[in-house]
Amino acid sequence: MQPVTKLALREVSKEDPLKVCFVCLGNICRSPTAEGVFQHIVNRDGLSALVEVDSAGTAAYHVGEPANSKSRMIAEQNGVSLTSKARKFEYSDFDYFDLVIAMDKENLRDLQRLDRKSRHRDKIFLLRDFDPVPGDKEVPDPYYGGINGFELVFEIVMRSCESLLEVVRPHVNS
Ligand code: 4NP
């Protein structure tokens, strides 16, 4: 499958920025990495007034915790700071966010189950829907593995977020 290169998005302004929420299971490894990376490249490109970035988890195990120390270390080595505190994704988030971007297929299914009337299905994606490198569409869960898994997450997230920004850019140029 080809990556997604076009999105139907509303008109975005400084008064009403584009709102993007990245979602994984615990909100301590993958989605905080995606939040930090996307915020970093949004800032780099001078778009911070037009794009709001957040993350959340489908589970509540780690609510209130900072990002995993290995996730933070790899991000710092790449000039990205992860500042999120874990929270659970709530149904009301579907109303607030324009894009809800899941890290793996289980997260996607959990989000689709929460959106039981399919009112928000057009705003739910997998991050790797935007990945120019073909694969299984998942950002693999690094939680129980070694540092290599966290490095792989960062690499996939960085390249997918760069592509995501290119897809949203036509909608957020001031
Ligand atoms: P994340 O990783 O979904 O990328 O934040 C995980 C964090 C915690 C657990 C699983 C995955 N856990 O089972 O507690």
Short mmCIF file of C-alpha atoms and ligand atoms in Angstrom, two decimals:
data_model
loop_
_atom_site.label_atom_id
_atom_site.label_comp_id
_atom_site.label_asym_id
_atom_site.label_seq_id
_atom_site.Cartn_x
_atom_site.Cartn_y
_atom_site.Cartn_z
CA MET A 1 0.00 0.00 0.00
CA GLN A 2 1.22 3.47 -0.88
CA PRO A 3 1.61 5.95 1.98
CA VAL A 4 -1.12 8.55 2.53
CA THR A 5 -0.08 11.76 0.76
CA LYS A 6 -3.30 13.78 0.93
CA LEU A 7 -5.74 14.56 3.72
CA ALA A 8 -9.11 16.28 3.70
CA LEU A 9 -8.63 18.80 6.50
CA ARG A 10 -10.53 21.92 7.56
CA GLU A 11 -9.07 25.38 7.15
CA VAL A 12 -6.54 26.01 9.91
CA SER A 13 -5.73 29.38 11.53
CA LYS A 14 -3.80 30.71 14.53
CA GLU A 15 -7.15 31.07 16.30
CA ASP A 16 -7.99 27.45 15.57
CA PRO A 17 -4.79 25.45 14.95
CA LEU A 18 -4.65 21.93 13.56
CA LYS A 19 -4.79 19.54 16.52
CA VAL A 20 -2.92 16.25 16.33
CA CYS A 21 -2.93 13.52 19.00
CA PHE A 22 -0.59 10.50 18.84
CA VAL A 23 -1.84 7.39 20.63
CA CYS A 24 -0.14 4.22 21.91
CA LEU A 25 -0.92 1.79 24.73
CA GLY A 26 0.84 3.25 27.78
CA ASN A 27 1.62 6.80 26.58
CA ILE A 28 5.15 6.49 27.95
CA CYS A 29 7.23 5.21 24.99
CA ARG A 30 5.97 5.52 21.41
CA SER A 31 3.34 8.26 21.45
CA PRO A 32 5.42 10.63 23.65
CA THR A 33 8.25 10.10 21.15
CA ALA A 34 5.91 10.95 18.27
CA GLU A 35 4.58 13.99 20.15
CA GLY A 36 8.11 15.26 20.88
CA VAL A 37 9.40 14.59 17.37
CA PHE A 38 6.40 16.15 15.63
CA GLN A 39 6.51 19.20 17.94
CA HIS A 40 10.25 19.51 17.20
CA ILE A 41 9.80 19.57 13.42
CA VAL A 42 6.72 21.81 13.65
CA ASN A 43 8.83 24.29 15.66
CA ARG A 44 11.76 23.94 13.26
CA ASP A 45 9.51 24.91 10.36
CA GLY A 46 7.94 27.88 12.17
CA LEU A 47 4.48 26.30 12.34
CA SER A 48 4.00 26.10 16.11
CA ALA A 49 1.18 28.67 16.10
CA LEU A 50 -0.73 26.61 13.54
CA VAL A 51 -0.27 23.06 14.81
CA GLU A 52 -1.00 21.78 18.32
CA VAL A 53 0.51 18.43 19.30
CA ASP A 54 -0.43 16.02 22.10
CA SER A 55 -0.35 12.31 22.93
CA ALA A 56 -2.36 9.83 24.99
CA GLY A 57 -2.63 6.12 25.79
CA THR A 58 -5.45 3.65 25.32
CA ALA A 59 -4.61 2.20 28.79
CA ALA A 60 -4.34 4.01 32.12
CA TYR A 61 -1.46 1.99 33.66
CA HIS A 62 1.03 4.85 33.60
CA VAL A 63 -1.15 7.94 33.95
CA GLY A 64 0.85 10.89 35.31
CA GLU A 65 4.26 9.41 34.47
CA PRO A 66 6.90 11.11 32.32
CA ALA A 67 8.12 9.39 29.15
CA ASN A 68 10.24 6.26 29.61
CA SER A 69 13.89 7.07 30.40
CA LYS A 70 15.19 5.13 27.36
CA SER A 71 12.74 6.98 25.07
CA ARG A 72 13.93 10.29 26.56
CA MET A 73 17.60 9.37 26.21
CA ILE A 74 17.33 8.42 22.52
CA ALA A 75 15.27 11.53 21.81
CA GLU A 76 17.79 13.79 23.63
CA GLN A 77 20.62 12.26 21.59
CA ASN A 78 18.71 13.48 18.55
CA GLY A 79 18.01 16.98 19.92
CA VAL A 80 14.39 16.23 20.87
CA SER A 81 13.03 16.63 24.39
CA LEU A 82 10.05 14.58 25.54
CA THR A 83 8.01 16.54 28.08
CA SER A 84 4.66 14.71 28.15
CA LYS A 85 2.91 13.28 31.22
CA ALA A 86 0.97 10.12 30.46
CA ARG A 87 -2.79 10.39 30.19
CA LYS A 88 -5.56 8.15 28.91
CA PHE A 89 -7.28 8.93 25.62
CA GLU A 90 -10.91 9.89 26.31
CA TYR A 91 -13.90 9.83 23.98
CA SER A 92 -14.08 13.65 24.14
CA ASP A 93 -10.61 13.79 22.55
CA PHE A 94 -12.24 12.75 19.28
CA ASP A 95 -14.17 16.03 19.26
CA TYR A 96 -11.11 18.12 20.05
CA PHE A 97 -8.49 16.64 17.70
CA ASP A 98 -8.41 16.80 13.90
CA LEU A 99 -6.07 13.83 13.61
CA VAL A 100 -5.79 10.87 15.99
CA ILE A 101 -2.77 8.80 15.02
CA ALA A 102 -2.24 5.30 16.41
CA MET A 103 1.13 3.60 16.75
CA ASP A 104 0.00 0.02 16.11
CA LYS A 105 -3.02 -1.94 14.93
CA GLU A 106 -4.15 -2.79 18.45
CA ASN A 107 -4.21 0.92 19.34
CA LEU A 108 -6.14 1.52 16.11
CA ARG A 109 -8.71 -1.16 16.98
CA ASP A 110 -9.09 0.22 20.52
CA LEU A 111 -9.69 3.72 19.14
CA GLN A 112 -12.19 2.40 16.59
CA ARG A 113 -13.99 0.49 19.35
CA LEU A 114 -14.22 3.68 21.43
CA ASP A 115 -15.64 5.46 18.36
CA ARG A 116 -18.44 2.91 18.31
CA LYS A 117 -20.74 4.93 16.06
CA SER A 118 -17.86 5.59 13.62
CA ARG A 119 -18.44 9.32 13.89
CA HIS A 120 -14.72 10.06 13.92
CA ARG A 121 -13.35 7.31 11.69
CA ASP A 122 -12.05 9.77 9.07
CA LYS A 123 -9.61 11.32 11.54
CA ILE A 124 -8.09 8.05 12.83
CA PHE A 125 -4.87 6.83 11.17
CA LEU A 126 -1.83 4.70 11.81
CA LEU A 127 1.40 6.72 11.99
CA ARG A 128 2.91 4.36 9.44
CA ASP A 129 0.13 5.16 6.99
CA PHE A 130 2.47 8.09 6.29
CA ASP A 131 5.74 6.12 6.34
CA PRO A 132 7.44 6.22 2.93
CA VAL A 133 9.17 2.92 3.79
CA PRO A 134 6.86 -0.06 3.29
CA GLY A 135 6.36 -2.38 6.26
CA ASP A 136 3.80 -3.93 8.53
CA LYS A 137 2.35 -0.49 9.39
CA GLU A 138 3.22 -0.78 13.07
CA VAL A 139 5.56 1.14 15.36
CA PRO A 140 6.74 -1.87 17.40
CA ASP A 141 6.22 -1.77 21.17
CA PRO A 142 9.70 -1.34 22.73
CA TYR A 143 8.60 -1.57 26.38
CA TYR A 144 9.84 -5.07 27.25
CA GLY A 145 12.92 -5.03 25.02
CA GLY A 146 16.39 -3.49 24.93
CA ILE A 147 17.70 -0.16 23.73
CA ASN A 148 17.69 -1.25 20.05
CA GLY A 149 13.90 -1.30 20.09
CA PHE A 150 13.79 2.29 21.31
CA GLU A 151 16.26 3.34 18.60
CA LEU A 152 14.09 1.66 15.98
CA VAL A 153 10.99 3.45 17.33
CA PHE A 154 12.77 6.79 17.08
CA GLU A 155 13.88 6.12 13.50
CA ILE A 156 10.40 5.04 12.32
CA VAL A 157 8.73 7.91 14.17
CA MET A 158 11.13 10.53 12.79
CA ARG A 159 10.70 9.50 9.17
CA SER A 160 6.91 9.04 9.46
CA CYS A 161 6.47 12.40 11.22
CA GLU A 162 8.47 14.16 8.49
CA SER A 163 6.10 12.66 5.91
CA LEU A 164 3.04 13.51 8.01
CA LEU A 165 4.20 17.14 8.17
CA GLU A 166 4.51 17.25 4.38
CA VAL A 167 0.94 15.96 4.10
CA VAL A 168 -0.47 18.57 6.50
CA ARG A 169 1.74 21.45 5.29
CA PRO A 170 -0.58 22.58 2.46
CA HIS A 171 -3.32 23.05 5.08
CA VAL A 172 -1.26 24.99 7.63
CA ASN A 173 0.67 27.48 5.55
CA SER A 174 -0.13 30.92 6.89
P1 4NP B 1 3.90 2.46 24.85
O1 4NP B 1 4.69 1.24 25.53
O2 4NP B 1 2.52 1.94 24.52
O3 4NP B 1 4.72 2.75 23.64
O4 4NP B 1 3.88 3.59 25.86
C1 4NP B 1 4.18 0.50 26.60
C2 4NP B 1 4.20 1.01 27.86
C3 4NP B 1 3.72 0.26 28.94
C4 4NP B 1 3.24 -1.02 28.71
C5 4NP B 1 3.20 -1.52 27.42
C6 4NP B 1 3.68 -0.77 26.36
N1 4NP B 1 2.78 -1.80 29.81
O5 4NP B 1 2.39 -2.96 29.57
O6 4NP B 1 2.78 -1.31 30.95
#
